[in-house]
Coordinates of C-alpha atoms and ligand atoms in Angstrom, one line a residue:
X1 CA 0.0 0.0 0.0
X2 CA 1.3 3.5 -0.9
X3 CA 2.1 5.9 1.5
X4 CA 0.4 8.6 2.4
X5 CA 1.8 10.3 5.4
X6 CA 4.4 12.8 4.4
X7 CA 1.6 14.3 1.8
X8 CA -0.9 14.4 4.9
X9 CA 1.9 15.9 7.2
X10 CA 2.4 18.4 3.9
X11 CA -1.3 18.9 3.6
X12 CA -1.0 19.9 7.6
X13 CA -3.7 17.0 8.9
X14 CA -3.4 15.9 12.9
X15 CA -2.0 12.6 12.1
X16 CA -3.0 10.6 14.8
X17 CA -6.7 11.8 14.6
X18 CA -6.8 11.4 11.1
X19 CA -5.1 7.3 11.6
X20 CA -8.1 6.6 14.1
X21 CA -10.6 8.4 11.6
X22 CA -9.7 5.6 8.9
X23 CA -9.3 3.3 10.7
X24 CA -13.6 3.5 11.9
X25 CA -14.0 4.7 8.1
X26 CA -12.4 1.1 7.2
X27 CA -14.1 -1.3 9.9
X28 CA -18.1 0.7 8.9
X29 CA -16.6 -0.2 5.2
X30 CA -15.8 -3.8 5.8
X31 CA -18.7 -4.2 8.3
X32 CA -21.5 -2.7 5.6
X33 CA -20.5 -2.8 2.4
X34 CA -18.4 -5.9 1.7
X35 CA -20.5 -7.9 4.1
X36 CA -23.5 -7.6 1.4
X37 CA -23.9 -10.7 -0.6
X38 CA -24.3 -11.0 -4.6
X39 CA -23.0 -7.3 -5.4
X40 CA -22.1 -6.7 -8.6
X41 CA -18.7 -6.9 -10.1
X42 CA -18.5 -3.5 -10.7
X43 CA -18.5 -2.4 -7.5
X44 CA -14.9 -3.0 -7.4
X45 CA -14.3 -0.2 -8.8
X46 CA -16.2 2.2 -6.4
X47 CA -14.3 -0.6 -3.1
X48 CA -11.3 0.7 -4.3
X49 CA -12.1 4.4 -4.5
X50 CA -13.5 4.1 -0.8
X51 CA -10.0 2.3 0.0
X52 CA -8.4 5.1 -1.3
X53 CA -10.5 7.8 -0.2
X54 CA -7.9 9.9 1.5
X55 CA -4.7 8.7 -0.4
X56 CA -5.1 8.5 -4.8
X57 CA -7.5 10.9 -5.5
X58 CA -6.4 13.5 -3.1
X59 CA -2.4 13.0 -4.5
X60 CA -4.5 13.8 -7.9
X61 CA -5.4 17.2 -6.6
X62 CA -2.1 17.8 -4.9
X63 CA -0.5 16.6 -8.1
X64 CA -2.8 19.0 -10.0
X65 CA -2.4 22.0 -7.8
X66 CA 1.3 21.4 -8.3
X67 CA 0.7 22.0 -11.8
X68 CA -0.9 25.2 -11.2
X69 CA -4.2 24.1 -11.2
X70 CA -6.8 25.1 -8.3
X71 CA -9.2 23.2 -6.3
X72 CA -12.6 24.4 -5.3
X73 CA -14.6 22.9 -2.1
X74 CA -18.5 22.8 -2.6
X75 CA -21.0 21.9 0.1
X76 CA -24.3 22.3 -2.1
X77 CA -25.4 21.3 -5.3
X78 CA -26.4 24.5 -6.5
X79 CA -22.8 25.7 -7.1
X80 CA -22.4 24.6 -10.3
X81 CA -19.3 22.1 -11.1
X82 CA -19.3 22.8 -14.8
X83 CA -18.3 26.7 -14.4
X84 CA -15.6 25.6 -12.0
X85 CA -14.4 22.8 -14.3
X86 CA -14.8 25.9 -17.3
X87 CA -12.4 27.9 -14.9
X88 CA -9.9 25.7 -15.1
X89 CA -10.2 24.1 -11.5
X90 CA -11.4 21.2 -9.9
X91 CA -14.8 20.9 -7.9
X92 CA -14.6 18.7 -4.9
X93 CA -17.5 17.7 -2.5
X94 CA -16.0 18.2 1.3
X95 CA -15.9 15.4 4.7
X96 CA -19.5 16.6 6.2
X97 CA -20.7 13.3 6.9
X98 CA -19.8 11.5 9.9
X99 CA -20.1 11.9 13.7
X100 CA -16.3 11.9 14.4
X101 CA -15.8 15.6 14.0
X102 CA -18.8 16.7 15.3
X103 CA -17.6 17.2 19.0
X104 CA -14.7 19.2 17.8
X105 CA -17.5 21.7 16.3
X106 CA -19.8 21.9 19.5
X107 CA -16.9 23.8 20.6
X108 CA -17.4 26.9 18.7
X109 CA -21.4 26.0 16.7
X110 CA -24.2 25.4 19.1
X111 CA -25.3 22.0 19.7
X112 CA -28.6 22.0 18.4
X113 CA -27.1 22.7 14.7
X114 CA -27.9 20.4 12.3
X115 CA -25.3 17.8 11.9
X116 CA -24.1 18.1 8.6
X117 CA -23.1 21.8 9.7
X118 CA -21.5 20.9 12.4
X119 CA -19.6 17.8 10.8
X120 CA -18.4 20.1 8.2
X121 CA -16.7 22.8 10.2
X122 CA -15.7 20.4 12.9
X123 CA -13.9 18.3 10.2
X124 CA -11.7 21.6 9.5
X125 CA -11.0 22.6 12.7
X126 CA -10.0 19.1 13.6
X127 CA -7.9 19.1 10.4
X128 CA -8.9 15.4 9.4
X129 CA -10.3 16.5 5.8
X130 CA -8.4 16.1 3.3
X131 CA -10.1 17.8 0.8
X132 CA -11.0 20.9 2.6
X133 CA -6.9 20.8 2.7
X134 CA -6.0 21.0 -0.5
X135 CA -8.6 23.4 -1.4
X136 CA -7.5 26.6 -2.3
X137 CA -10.9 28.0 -1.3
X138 CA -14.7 27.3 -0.4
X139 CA -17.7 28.2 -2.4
X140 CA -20.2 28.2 0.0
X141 CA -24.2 29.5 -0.6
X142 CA -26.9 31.2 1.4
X143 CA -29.4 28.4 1.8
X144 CA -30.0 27.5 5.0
X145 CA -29.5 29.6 8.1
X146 CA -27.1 26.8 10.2
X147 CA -24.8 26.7 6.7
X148 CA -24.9 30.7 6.1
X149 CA -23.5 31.6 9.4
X150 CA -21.5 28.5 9.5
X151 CA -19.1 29.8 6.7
X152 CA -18.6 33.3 8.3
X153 CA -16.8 31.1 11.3
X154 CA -15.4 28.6 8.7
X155 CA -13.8 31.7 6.9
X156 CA -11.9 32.5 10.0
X157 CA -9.9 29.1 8.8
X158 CA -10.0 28.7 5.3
X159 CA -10.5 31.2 2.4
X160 CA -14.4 31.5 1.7
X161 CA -16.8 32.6 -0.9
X162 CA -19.9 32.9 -0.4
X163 CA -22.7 32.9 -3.3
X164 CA -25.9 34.3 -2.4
X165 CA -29.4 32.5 -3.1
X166 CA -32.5 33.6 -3.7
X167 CA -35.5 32.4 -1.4
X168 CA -37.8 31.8 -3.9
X169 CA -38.3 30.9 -7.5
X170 CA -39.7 34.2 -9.0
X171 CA -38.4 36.7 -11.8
X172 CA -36.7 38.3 -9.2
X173 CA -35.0 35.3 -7.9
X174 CA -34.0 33.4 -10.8
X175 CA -32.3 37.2 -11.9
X176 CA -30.7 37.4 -8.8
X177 CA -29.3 33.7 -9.0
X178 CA -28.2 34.4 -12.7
X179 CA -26.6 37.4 -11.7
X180 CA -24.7 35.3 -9.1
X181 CA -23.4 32.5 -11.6
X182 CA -21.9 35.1 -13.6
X183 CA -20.0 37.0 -10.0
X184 CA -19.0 33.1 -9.6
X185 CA -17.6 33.1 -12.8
X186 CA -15.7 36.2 -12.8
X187 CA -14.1 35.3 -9.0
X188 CA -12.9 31.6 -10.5
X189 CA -11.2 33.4 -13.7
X190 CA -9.4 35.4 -11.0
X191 CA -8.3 32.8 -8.8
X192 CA -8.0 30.3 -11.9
X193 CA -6.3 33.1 -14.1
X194 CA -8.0 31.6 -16.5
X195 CA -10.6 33.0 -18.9
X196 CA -14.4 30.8 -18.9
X197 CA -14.7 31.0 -22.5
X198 CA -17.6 29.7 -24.3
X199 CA -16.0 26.6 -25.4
X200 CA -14.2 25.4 -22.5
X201 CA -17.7 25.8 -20.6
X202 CA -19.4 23.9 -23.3
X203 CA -17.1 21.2 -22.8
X204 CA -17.6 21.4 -19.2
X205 CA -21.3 21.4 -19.2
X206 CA -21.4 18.4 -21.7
X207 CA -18.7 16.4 -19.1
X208 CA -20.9 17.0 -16.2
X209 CA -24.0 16.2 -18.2
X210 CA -22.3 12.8 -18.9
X211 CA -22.0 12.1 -15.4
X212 CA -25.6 13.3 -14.3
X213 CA -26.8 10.9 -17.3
X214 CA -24.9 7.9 -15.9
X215 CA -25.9 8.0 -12.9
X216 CA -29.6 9.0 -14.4
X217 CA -29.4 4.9 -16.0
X218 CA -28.0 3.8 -12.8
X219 CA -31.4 5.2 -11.2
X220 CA -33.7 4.1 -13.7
X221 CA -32.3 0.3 -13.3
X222 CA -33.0 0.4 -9.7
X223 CA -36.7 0.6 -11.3
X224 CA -36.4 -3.4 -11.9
X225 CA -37.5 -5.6 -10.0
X226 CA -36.0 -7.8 -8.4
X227 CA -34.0 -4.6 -7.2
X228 CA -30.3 -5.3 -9.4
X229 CA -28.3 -3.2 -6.9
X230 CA -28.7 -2.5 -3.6
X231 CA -29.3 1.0 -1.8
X232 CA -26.3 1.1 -0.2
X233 CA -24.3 0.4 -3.4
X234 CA -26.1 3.3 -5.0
X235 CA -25.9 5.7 -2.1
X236 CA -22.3 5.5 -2.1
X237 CA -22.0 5.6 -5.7
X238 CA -23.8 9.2 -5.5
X239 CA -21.7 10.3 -2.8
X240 CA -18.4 9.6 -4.5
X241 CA -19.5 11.4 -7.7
X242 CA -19.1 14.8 -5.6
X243 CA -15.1 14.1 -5.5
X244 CA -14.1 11.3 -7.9
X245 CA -12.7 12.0 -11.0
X246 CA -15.7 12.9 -13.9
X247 CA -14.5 11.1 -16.3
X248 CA -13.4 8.3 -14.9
X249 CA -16.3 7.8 -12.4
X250 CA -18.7 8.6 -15.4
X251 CA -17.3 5.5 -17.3
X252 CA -17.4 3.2 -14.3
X253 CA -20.8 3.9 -13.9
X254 CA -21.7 3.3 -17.2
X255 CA -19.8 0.0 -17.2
X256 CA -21.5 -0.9 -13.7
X257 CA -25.2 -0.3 -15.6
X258 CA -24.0 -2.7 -18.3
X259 CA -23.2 -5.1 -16.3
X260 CA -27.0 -4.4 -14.1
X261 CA -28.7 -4.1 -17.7
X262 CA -27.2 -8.2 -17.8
X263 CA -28.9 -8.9 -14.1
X264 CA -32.3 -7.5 -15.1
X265 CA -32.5 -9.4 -18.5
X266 CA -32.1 -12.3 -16.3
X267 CA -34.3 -11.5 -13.5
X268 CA -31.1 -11.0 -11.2
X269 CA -31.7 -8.8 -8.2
X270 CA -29.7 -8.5 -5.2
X271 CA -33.0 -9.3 -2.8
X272 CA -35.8 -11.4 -4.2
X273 CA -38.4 -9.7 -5.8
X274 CA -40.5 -10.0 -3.0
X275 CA -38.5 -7.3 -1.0
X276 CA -40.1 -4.3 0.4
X277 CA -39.3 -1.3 -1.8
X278 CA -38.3 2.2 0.0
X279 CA -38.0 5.4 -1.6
X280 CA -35.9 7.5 0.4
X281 CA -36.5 11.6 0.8
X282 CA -35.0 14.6 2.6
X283 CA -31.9 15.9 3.9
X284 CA -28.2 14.8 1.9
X285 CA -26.2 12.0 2.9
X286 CA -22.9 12.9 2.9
X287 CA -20.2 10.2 3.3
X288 CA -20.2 8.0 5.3
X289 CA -23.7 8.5 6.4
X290 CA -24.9 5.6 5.7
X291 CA -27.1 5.0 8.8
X292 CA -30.9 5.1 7.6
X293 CA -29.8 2.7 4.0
X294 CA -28.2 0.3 6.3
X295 CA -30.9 -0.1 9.2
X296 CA -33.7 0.1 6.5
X297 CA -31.5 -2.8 4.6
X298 CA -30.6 -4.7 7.1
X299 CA -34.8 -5.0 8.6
X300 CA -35.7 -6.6 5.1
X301 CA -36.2 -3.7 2.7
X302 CA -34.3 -2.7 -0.7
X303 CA -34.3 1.0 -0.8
X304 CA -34.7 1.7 -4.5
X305 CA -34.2 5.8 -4.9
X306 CA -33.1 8.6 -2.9
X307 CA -35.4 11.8 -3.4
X308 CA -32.1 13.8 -2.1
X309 CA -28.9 16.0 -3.1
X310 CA -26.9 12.5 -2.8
X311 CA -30.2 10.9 -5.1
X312 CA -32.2 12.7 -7.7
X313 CA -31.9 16.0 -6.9
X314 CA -27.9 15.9 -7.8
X315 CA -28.5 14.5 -11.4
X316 CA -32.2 14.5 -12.3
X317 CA -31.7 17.5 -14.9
X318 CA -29.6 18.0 -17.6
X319 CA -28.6 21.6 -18.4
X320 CA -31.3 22.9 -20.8
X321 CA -30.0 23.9 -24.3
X322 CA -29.0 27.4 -25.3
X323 CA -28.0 29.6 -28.3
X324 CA -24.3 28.3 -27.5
X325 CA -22.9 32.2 -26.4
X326 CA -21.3 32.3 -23.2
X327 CA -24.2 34.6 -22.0
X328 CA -26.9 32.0 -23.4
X329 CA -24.7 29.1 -21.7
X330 CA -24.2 30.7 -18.1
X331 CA -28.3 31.5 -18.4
X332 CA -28.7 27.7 -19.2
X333 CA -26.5 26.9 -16.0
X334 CA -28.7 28.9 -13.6
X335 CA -32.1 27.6 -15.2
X336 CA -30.9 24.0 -14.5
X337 CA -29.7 24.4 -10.9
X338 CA -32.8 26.6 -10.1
X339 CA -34.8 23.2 -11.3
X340 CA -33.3 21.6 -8.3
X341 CA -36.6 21.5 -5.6
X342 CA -34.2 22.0 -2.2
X343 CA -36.1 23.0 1.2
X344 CA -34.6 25.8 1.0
X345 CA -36.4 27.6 -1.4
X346 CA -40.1 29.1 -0.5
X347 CA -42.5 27.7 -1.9
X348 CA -41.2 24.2 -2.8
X349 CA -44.2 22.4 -4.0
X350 CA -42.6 20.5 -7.1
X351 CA -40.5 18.5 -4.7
X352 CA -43.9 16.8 -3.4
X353 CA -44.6 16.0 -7.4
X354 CA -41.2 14.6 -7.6
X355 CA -41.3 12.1 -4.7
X356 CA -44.3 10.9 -5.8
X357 CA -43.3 10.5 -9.3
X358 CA -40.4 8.7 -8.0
X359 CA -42.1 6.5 -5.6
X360 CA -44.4 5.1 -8.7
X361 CA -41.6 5.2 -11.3
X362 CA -39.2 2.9 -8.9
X363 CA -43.1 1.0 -7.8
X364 CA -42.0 1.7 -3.8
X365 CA -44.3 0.3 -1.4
X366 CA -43.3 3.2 0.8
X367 CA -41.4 6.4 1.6
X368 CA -39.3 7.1 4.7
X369 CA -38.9 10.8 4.9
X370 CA -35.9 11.6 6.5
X371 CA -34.7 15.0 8.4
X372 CA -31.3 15.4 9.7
X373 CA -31.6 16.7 13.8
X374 CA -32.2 20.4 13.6
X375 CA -32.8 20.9 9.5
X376 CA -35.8 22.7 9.7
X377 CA -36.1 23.4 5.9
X378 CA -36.9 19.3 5.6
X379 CA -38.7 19.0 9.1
X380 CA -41.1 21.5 8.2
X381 CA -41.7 20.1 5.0
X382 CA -41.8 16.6 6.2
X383 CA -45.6 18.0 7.3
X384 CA -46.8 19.2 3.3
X385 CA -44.8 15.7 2.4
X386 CA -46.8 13.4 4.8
X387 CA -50.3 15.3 3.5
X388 CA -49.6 14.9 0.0
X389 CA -48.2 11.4 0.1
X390 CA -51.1 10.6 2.4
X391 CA -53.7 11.8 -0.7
X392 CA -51.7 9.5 -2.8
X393 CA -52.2 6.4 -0.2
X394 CA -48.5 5.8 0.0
X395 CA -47.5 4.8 3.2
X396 CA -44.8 7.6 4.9
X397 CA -42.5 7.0 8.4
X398 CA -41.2 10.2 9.2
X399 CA -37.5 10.0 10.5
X400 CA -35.6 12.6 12.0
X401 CA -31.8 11.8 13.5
X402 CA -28.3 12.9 13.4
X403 CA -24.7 10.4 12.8
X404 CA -24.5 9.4 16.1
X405 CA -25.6 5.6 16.8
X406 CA -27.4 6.2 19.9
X407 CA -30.9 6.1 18.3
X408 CA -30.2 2.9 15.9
X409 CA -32.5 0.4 18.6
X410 CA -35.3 3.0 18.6
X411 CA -35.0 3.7 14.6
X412 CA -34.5 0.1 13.9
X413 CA -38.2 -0.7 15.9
X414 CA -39.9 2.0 14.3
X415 CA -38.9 0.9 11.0
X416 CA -39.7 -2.9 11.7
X417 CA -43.3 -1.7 12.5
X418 CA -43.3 0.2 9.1
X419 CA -42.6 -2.5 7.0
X420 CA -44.9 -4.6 9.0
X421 CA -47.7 -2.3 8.3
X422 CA -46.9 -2.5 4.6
X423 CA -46.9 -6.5 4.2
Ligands
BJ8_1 S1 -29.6 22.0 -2.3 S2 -30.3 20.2 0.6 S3 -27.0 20.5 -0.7 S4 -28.7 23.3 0.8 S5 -29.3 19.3 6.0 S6 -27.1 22.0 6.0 S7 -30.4 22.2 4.5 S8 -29.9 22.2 8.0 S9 -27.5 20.4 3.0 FE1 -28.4 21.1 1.1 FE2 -27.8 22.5 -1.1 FE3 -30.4 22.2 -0.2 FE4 -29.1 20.2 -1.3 FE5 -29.1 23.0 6.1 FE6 -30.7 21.0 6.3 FE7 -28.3 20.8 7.3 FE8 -28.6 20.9 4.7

């Protein structure tokens, strides 16, 4: 195994908290994941990346910044990765996922801060990510409040900018955002040096768009049934697309959906066919949260979508088609991310046509809504979810936690008497 230390030491990470954070990462990875039987082949590919998670691809970045090249950190999908990649730098999804650096946080954010907040700062403080390492800076966004004032305190450790969202969908708003993807643009060119020109952001757009349509087949196969993958599997696979190589991870998926295209032709699944299906909705899942997939997979059900910003919301659209100017193509850019139904945004009634589209298209039996501890945007909106879904006579079970395992008896018992109520 390659060594990674001295470009950790380089990268200034606290080595021994970093050895015990991979060392958890590893045994969760081992105890989850490779314990599941009849995976597909391809999942090898995405093992390997997870083996690798804070050693290849981050040498990539420090081998690219070494080059010249910059890296950009994104928390959100509304930043768009195509104008970064058009810049000349590389987008990369940061650590906001796990429980380990969420004490370091509750030193400076208040508890009752919604744990991907917390998890996020905490994992820079603690300096155990990577990522947010070799970063040359942040692009953070105004949507929620817990995230908003979050990057004024995260700026007091790392550069930081900050692009501001509209609250709501109108003329107004969708001007204001527009005028905002073209201030993102000008601040890349002057970090990146680099001119966004309207070739190199068509080429951008169309990589992205490759990825978003991979993992768009990837989706639509989890439609079969039996189920041909497993949630898990699929979760992960959307949660490595935020800092994996595009190309690359594009291709593997495609291969991976070539080899599940085989399995359904055969009636291969991964569960019989009887398994309970669960469509899953709400707050992200950043890695390694993979808490609700496992308990819900592990109690007899096949989760078979993920109505999230690691699910549908990251890749559902593609970016609508324009007169091919750079104007035209940066207008395209913030129609597309605008299409994305996040909590955030007042109202937000096409997400409640979207999880019910979904929960037909992938024939779910029933939606778990889930709510990280202290998001109210997806709390709130758990209430307008459970009326409408109640309307449609598909069964909900309402979830709200945080990473920590202290609740996994309780959640586990409540989601036994769910899919108990569905048989
Ligand atoms: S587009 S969901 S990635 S904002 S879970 S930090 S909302 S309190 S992550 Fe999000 Fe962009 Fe929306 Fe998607 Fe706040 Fe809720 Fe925490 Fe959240």
């Amino acid at each position: 195994m390659t060594d990674y230390r001295s470009m950790w030491t380089d990268l200034g990470l606290d080595l021994d908290r970093h050895d015990t954070l991979l060392a958890a990462l590893g045994g969760m990875y081992q105890d989850i994941f490779l314990s599941q039987q009849n995976r597909p082949k391809g999942m090898e590919y995405f093992d390997f990346v997870v083996s690798e998670i804070h050693g290849l691809r981050v040498k990539e970045l420090v081998d690219y910044r070494a080059q010249g090249g910059k890296v950009v950190g994104l928390y959100c999908v509304y930043v768009p990765e195509d104008l970064v990649i058009a810049a000349g730098a590389v987008p990369v999804g940061l650590c906001a996922g796990a429980q380990f650096a969420v004490p370091d946080a509750e030193e400076t954010l208040p508890r009752n801060t919604c744990p991907l907040v917390k998890s996020s700062f905490g994992f820079k403080v603690s300096r155990t990510c990577p990522y947010i390492q070799v970063s040359d800076f942040v692009v953070g966004e105004t949507t929620c409040d817990g995230k908003k004032k979050m990057y004024e305190l995260l700026a007091e450790h790392h550069p930081v900018y900050v692009m501001e969202m509209p609250q709501k969908k109108s003329p107004m708003g969708r001007q204001l955002f527009h005028s905002e993807v073209v201030a993102l643009k000008e601040r890349l060119e002057s970090e990146t040096g680099s001119a966004v020109t309207a070739e190199k952001l068509a080429t951008a757009t169309k990589l992205i768009d490759g990825k978003r349509r991979a993992l768009q087949r990837l989706s639509a196969l989890r439609q079969a049934r039996p189920a041909p993958i497993s949630g898990l599997d699929s979760l992960l696979i959307t949660q490595i697309a935020f800092y994996d190589d595009v190309a690359r991870f594009t291709q593997s998926v495609n291969a991976l959906c070539d080899e599940l295209e085989r399995r359904v032709a055969a009636g291969e699944g991964v569960v019989p066919a009887s398994t309970l299906r669960v469509l899953v909705s709400g707050s992200p899942m950043a890695v390694p949260n993979w808490k609700l997939h496992q308990l819900l997979e592990t109690s007899g059900a096949v989760v078979v979508g993920e109505e999230s910003c690691t699910g549908t919301r990251y890749f559902a659209n593609l970016t609508p088609t324009s007169d091919g100017s750079l104007d035209g193509q940066l207008a395209a850019i913030a129609d597309r991310q605008l299409d994305v139904h996040c909590a955030c945004f007042t109202p937000n009634s096409e997400r409640l046509d979207d999880i019910v589209a979904l929960a037909g298209d992938a024939a779910a039996d029933g939606v778990v809504h889930y709510s990280l501890q202290f998001c109210q945007p997806f709390a709130v909106e758990a209430t307008k979810v459970e009326r409408r879904l109640a309307q449609e006579s598909i069964p909900l079970l309402r979830i709200e936690t945080d990473y920590s395992d202290e609740d996994s008896g309780q959640l586990r018992t409540r989601i036994d008497a769910f899919l108990e109520m569905m048989r």
